[in-house]
Short mmCIF file of C-alpha atoms in Angstrom, two decimals:
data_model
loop_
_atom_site.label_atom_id
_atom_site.label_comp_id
_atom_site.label_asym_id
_atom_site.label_seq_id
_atom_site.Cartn_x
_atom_site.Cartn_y
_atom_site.Cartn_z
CA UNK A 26 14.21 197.70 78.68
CA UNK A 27 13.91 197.53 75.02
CA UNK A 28 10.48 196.92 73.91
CA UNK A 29 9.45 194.79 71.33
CA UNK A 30 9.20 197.55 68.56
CA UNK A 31 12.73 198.25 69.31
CA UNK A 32 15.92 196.78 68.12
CA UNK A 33 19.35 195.67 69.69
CA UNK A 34 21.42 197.04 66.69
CA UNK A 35 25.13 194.88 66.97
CA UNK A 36 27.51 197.37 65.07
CA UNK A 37 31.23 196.24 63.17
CA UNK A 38 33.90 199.02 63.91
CA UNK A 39 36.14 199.02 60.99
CA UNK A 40 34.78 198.90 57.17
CA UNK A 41 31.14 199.83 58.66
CA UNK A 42 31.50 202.92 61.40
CA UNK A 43 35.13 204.24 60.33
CA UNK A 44 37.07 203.82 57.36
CA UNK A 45 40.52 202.50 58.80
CA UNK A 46 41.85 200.84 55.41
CA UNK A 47 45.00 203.72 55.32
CA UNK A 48 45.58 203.54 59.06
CA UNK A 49 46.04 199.71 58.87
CA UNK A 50 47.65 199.46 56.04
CA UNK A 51 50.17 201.83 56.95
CA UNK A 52 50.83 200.46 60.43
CA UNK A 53 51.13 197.00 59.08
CA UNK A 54 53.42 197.48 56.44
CA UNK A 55 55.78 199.68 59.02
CA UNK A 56 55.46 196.68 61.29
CA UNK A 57 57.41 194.28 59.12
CA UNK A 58 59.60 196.87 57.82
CA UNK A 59 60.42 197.31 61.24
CA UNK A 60 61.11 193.68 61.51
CA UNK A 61 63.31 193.14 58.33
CA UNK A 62 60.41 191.06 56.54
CA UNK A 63 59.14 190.99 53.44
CA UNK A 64 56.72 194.37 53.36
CA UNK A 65 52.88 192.48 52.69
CA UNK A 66 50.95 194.08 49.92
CA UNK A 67 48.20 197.06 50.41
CA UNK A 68 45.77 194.08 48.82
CA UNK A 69 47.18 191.46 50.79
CA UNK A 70 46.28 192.80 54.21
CA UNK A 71 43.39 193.85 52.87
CA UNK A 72 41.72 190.79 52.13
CA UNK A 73 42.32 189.68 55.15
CA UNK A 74 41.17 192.52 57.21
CA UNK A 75 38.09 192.00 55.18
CA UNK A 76 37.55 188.56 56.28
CA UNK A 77 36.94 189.86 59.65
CA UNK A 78 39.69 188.58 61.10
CA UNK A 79 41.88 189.96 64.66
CA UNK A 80 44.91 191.56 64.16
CA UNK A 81 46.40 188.32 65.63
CA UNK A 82 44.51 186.00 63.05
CA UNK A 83 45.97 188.80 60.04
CA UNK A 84 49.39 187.98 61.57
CA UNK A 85 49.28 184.19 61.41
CA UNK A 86 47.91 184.61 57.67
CA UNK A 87 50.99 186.51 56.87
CA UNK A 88 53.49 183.41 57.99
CA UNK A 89 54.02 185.22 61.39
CA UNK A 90 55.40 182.64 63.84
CA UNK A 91 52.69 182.13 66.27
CA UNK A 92 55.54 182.61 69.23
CA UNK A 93 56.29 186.12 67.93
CA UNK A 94 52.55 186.85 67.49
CA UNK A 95 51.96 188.55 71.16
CA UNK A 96 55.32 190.87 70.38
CA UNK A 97 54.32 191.75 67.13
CA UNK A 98 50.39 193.11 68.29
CA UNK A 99 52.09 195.30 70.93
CA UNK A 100 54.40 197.05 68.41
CA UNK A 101 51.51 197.13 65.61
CA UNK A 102 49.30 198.61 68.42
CA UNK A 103 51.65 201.46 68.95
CA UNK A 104 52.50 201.87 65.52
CA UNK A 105 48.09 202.18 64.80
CA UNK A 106 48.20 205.13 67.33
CA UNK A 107 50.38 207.23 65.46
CA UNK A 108 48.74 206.55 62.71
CA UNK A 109 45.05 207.02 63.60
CA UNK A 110 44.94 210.45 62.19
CA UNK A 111 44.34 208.66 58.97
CA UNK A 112 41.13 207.15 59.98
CA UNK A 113 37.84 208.93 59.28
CA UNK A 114 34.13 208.12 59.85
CA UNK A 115 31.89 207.04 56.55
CA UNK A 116 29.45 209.31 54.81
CA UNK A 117 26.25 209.36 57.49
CA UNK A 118 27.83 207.53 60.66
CA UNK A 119 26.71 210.11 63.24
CA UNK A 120 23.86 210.93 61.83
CA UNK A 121 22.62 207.51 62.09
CA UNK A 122 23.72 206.40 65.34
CA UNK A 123 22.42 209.69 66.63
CA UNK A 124 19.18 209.14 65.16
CA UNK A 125 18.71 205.32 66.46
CA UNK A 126 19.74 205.87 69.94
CA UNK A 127 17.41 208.90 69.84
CA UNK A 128 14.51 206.64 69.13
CA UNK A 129 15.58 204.38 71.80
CA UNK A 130 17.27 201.57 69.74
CA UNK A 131 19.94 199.92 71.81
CA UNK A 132 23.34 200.14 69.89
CA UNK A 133 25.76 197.84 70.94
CA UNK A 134 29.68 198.31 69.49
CA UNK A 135 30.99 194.99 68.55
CA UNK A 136 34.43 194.96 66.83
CA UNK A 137 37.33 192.28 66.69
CA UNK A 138 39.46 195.10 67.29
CA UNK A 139 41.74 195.78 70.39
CA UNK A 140 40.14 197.88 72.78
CA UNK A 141 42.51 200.77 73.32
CA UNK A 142 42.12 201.48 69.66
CA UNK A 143 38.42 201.40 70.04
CA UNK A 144 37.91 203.69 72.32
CA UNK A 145 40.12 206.07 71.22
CA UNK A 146 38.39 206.49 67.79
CA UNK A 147 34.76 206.70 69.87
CA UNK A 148 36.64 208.97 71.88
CA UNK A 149 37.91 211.33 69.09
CA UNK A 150 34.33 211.41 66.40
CA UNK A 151 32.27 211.77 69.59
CA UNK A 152 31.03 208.73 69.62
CA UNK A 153 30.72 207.25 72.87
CA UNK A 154 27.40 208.59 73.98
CA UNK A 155 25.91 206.41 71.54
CA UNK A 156 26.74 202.93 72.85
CA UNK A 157 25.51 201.10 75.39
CA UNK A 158 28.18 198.50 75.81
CA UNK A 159 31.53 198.34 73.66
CA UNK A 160 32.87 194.93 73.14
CA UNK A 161 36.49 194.72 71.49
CA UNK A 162 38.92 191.84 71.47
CA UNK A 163 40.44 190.91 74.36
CA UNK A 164 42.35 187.76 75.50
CA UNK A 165 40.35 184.76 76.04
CA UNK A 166 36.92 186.12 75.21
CA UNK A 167 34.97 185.46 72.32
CA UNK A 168 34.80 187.33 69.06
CA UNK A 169 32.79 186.94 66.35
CA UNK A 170 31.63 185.00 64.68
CA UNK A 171 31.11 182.91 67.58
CA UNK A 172 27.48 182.75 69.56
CA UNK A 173 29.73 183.30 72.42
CA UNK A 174 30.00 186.60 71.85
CA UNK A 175 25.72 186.84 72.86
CA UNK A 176 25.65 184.27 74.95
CA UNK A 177 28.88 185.23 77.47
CA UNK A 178 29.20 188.99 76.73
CA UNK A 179 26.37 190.60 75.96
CA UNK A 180 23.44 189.00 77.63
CA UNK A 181 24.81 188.75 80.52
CA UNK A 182 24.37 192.82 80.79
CA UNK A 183 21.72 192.78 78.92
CA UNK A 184 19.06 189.64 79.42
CA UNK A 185 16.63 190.93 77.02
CA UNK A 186 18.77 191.35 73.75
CA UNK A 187 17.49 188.08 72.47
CA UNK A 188 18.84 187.27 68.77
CA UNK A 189 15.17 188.11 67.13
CA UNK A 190 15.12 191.49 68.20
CA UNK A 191 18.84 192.23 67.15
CA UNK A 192 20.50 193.46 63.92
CA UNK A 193 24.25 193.08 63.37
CA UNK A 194 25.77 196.11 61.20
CA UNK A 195 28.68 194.29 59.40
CA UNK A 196 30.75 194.19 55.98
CA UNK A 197 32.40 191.37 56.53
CA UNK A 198 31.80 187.33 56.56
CA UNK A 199 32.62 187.49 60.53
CA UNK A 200 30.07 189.75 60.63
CA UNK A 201 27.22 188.17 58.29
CA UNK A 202 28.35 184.35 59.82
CA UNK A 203 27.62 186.30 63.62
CA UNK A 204 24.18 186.90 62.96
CA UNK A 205 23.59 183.59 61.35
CA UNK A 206 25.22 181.81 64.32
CA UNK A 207 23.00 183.88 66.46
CA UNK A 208 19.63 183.80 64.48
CA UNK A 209 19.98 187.43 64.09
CA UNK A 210 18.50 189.58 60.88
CA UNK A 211 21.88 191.05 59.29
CA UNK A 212 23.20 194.28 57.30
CA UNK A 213 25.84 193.74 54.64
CA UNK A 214 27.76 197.31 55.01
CA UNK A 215 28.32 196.97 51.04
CA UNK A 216 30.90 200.49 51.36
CA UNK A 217 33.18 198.70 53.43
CA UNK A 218 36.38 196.06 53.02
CA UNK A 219 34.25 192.61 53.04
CA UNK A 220 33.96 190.59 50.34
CA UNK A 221 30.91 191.05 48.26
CA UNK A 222 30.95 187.63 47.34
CA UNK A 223 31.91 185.29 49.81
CA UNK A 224 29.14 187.91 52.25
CA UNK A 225 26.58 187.43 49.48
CA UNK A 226 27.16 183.61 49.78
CA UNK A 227 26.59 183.70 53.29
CA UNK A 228 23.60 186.00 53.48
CA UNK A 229 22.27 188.94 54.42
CA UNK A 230 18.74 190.80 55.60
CA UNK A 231 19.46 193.70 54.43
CA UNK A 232 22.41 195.58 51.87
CA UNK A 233 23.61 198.94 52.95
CA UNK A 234 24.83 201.03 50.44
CA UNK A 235 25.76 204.02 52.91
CA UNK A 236 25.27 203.31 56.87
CA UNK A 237 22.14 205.39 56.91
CA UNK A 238 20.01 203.21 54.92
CA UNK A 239 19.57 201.40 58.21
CA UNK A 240 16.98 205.04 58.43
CA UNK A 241 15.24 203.31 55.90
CA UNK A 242 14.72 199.86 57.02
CA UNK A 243 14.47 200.29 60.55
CA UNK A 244 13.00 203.59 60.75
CA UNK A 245 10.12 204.86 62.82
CA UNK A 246 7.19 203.85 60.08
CA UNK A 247 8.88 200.16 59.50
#
């Protein structure tokens, strides 16, 4: 059990643990070459990717037809394995996550991400270990920002991660909206793709200007 001096620390995946901007840029714009449509902008995708949004929400944004939708992710999927060479974890990642979980923090992975892709990133920067649940997107469950997320996937393995004693790791309004519609404290992962204003405008606990300022706010003499 966590005690009360510990935290249940809620981390993002992309813009906050690994910096995927080239793999998903890459993999989307080969997806509707592949297709014959008109190739979306670097800053297009983007902007959308820092909104927080799934890979099926990013889709619909860029005048997919919704029937096509469940195609398209299965294709984009494959095309983001070959290219996850390209991703690579931020300045301080391990570091930090080794230095929370060895102070008995729980660290919880959630991402709006498809699983596979998940946990073959953990898999390959060794990150695994860490975690004591991953949650990714998967059909019909919730993802951020909804409450759902606490109330039907993660306290249901873990009763005691009650929203005052957690901290969600985010950079983008998904993430910073998640912790408000939980009544959790937040950290705006500044480095990553979000939107510095629309995440300001929402609100934050605490700004991270490299992931292992979270040493600094929730270390062991705070």
């Amino acid at each position: 059990m966590i005690t009360l001096d510990k935290r249940t620390f809620l981390f993002d995946y992309d813009g906050t643990l690994c910096d995927t901007q080239q793999a998903i840029v890459k993999s989307m714009q080969a997806l509707f070459q592949f297709h014959q449509h008109t190739i979306p902008s670097t800053e297009a995708i983007m902007d959308l990717v820092g909104s927080g949004n799934s890979i099926q929400e990013t889709l619909l944004a860029l005048a997919v037809k919704e029937s096509l939708i469940p195609q398209w992710v299965n294709i984009y999927r494959d095309l983001y394995a070959q290219n996850e060479y390209l991703v690579h974890l931020f300045e301080g990642t391990h570091q930090t996550l080794a230095y929370l979980h060895a102070n008995n923090h729980r660290l919880i992975l959630v991402s709006n991400k498809g699983r596979v892709a998940v946990d073959a990133s953990l898999k390959a920067f060794h990150l695994q270990g860490f975690f004591d649940l991953i949650i990714a997107e998967e059909f019909d469950l919730a993802k951020k920002p909804s409450p759902q997320v606490l109330t039907e996937r993660i306290l249901p393995v873990f009763p005691d991660a009650i929203a005052e004693h957690c901290v969600v790791v985010g950079d983008t309004a998904a993430d910073l909206q998640f912790a408000k519609n939980i009544g959790a404290s937040s950290c705006f992962a500044a480095f990553g793709f979000g939107n510095t204003l629309v995440c300001t405008a929402i609100g934050y606990t605490h700004r991270l200007d490299s992931l292992s300022d979270l040493i600094k706010f929730y270390g062991l003499n705070t």
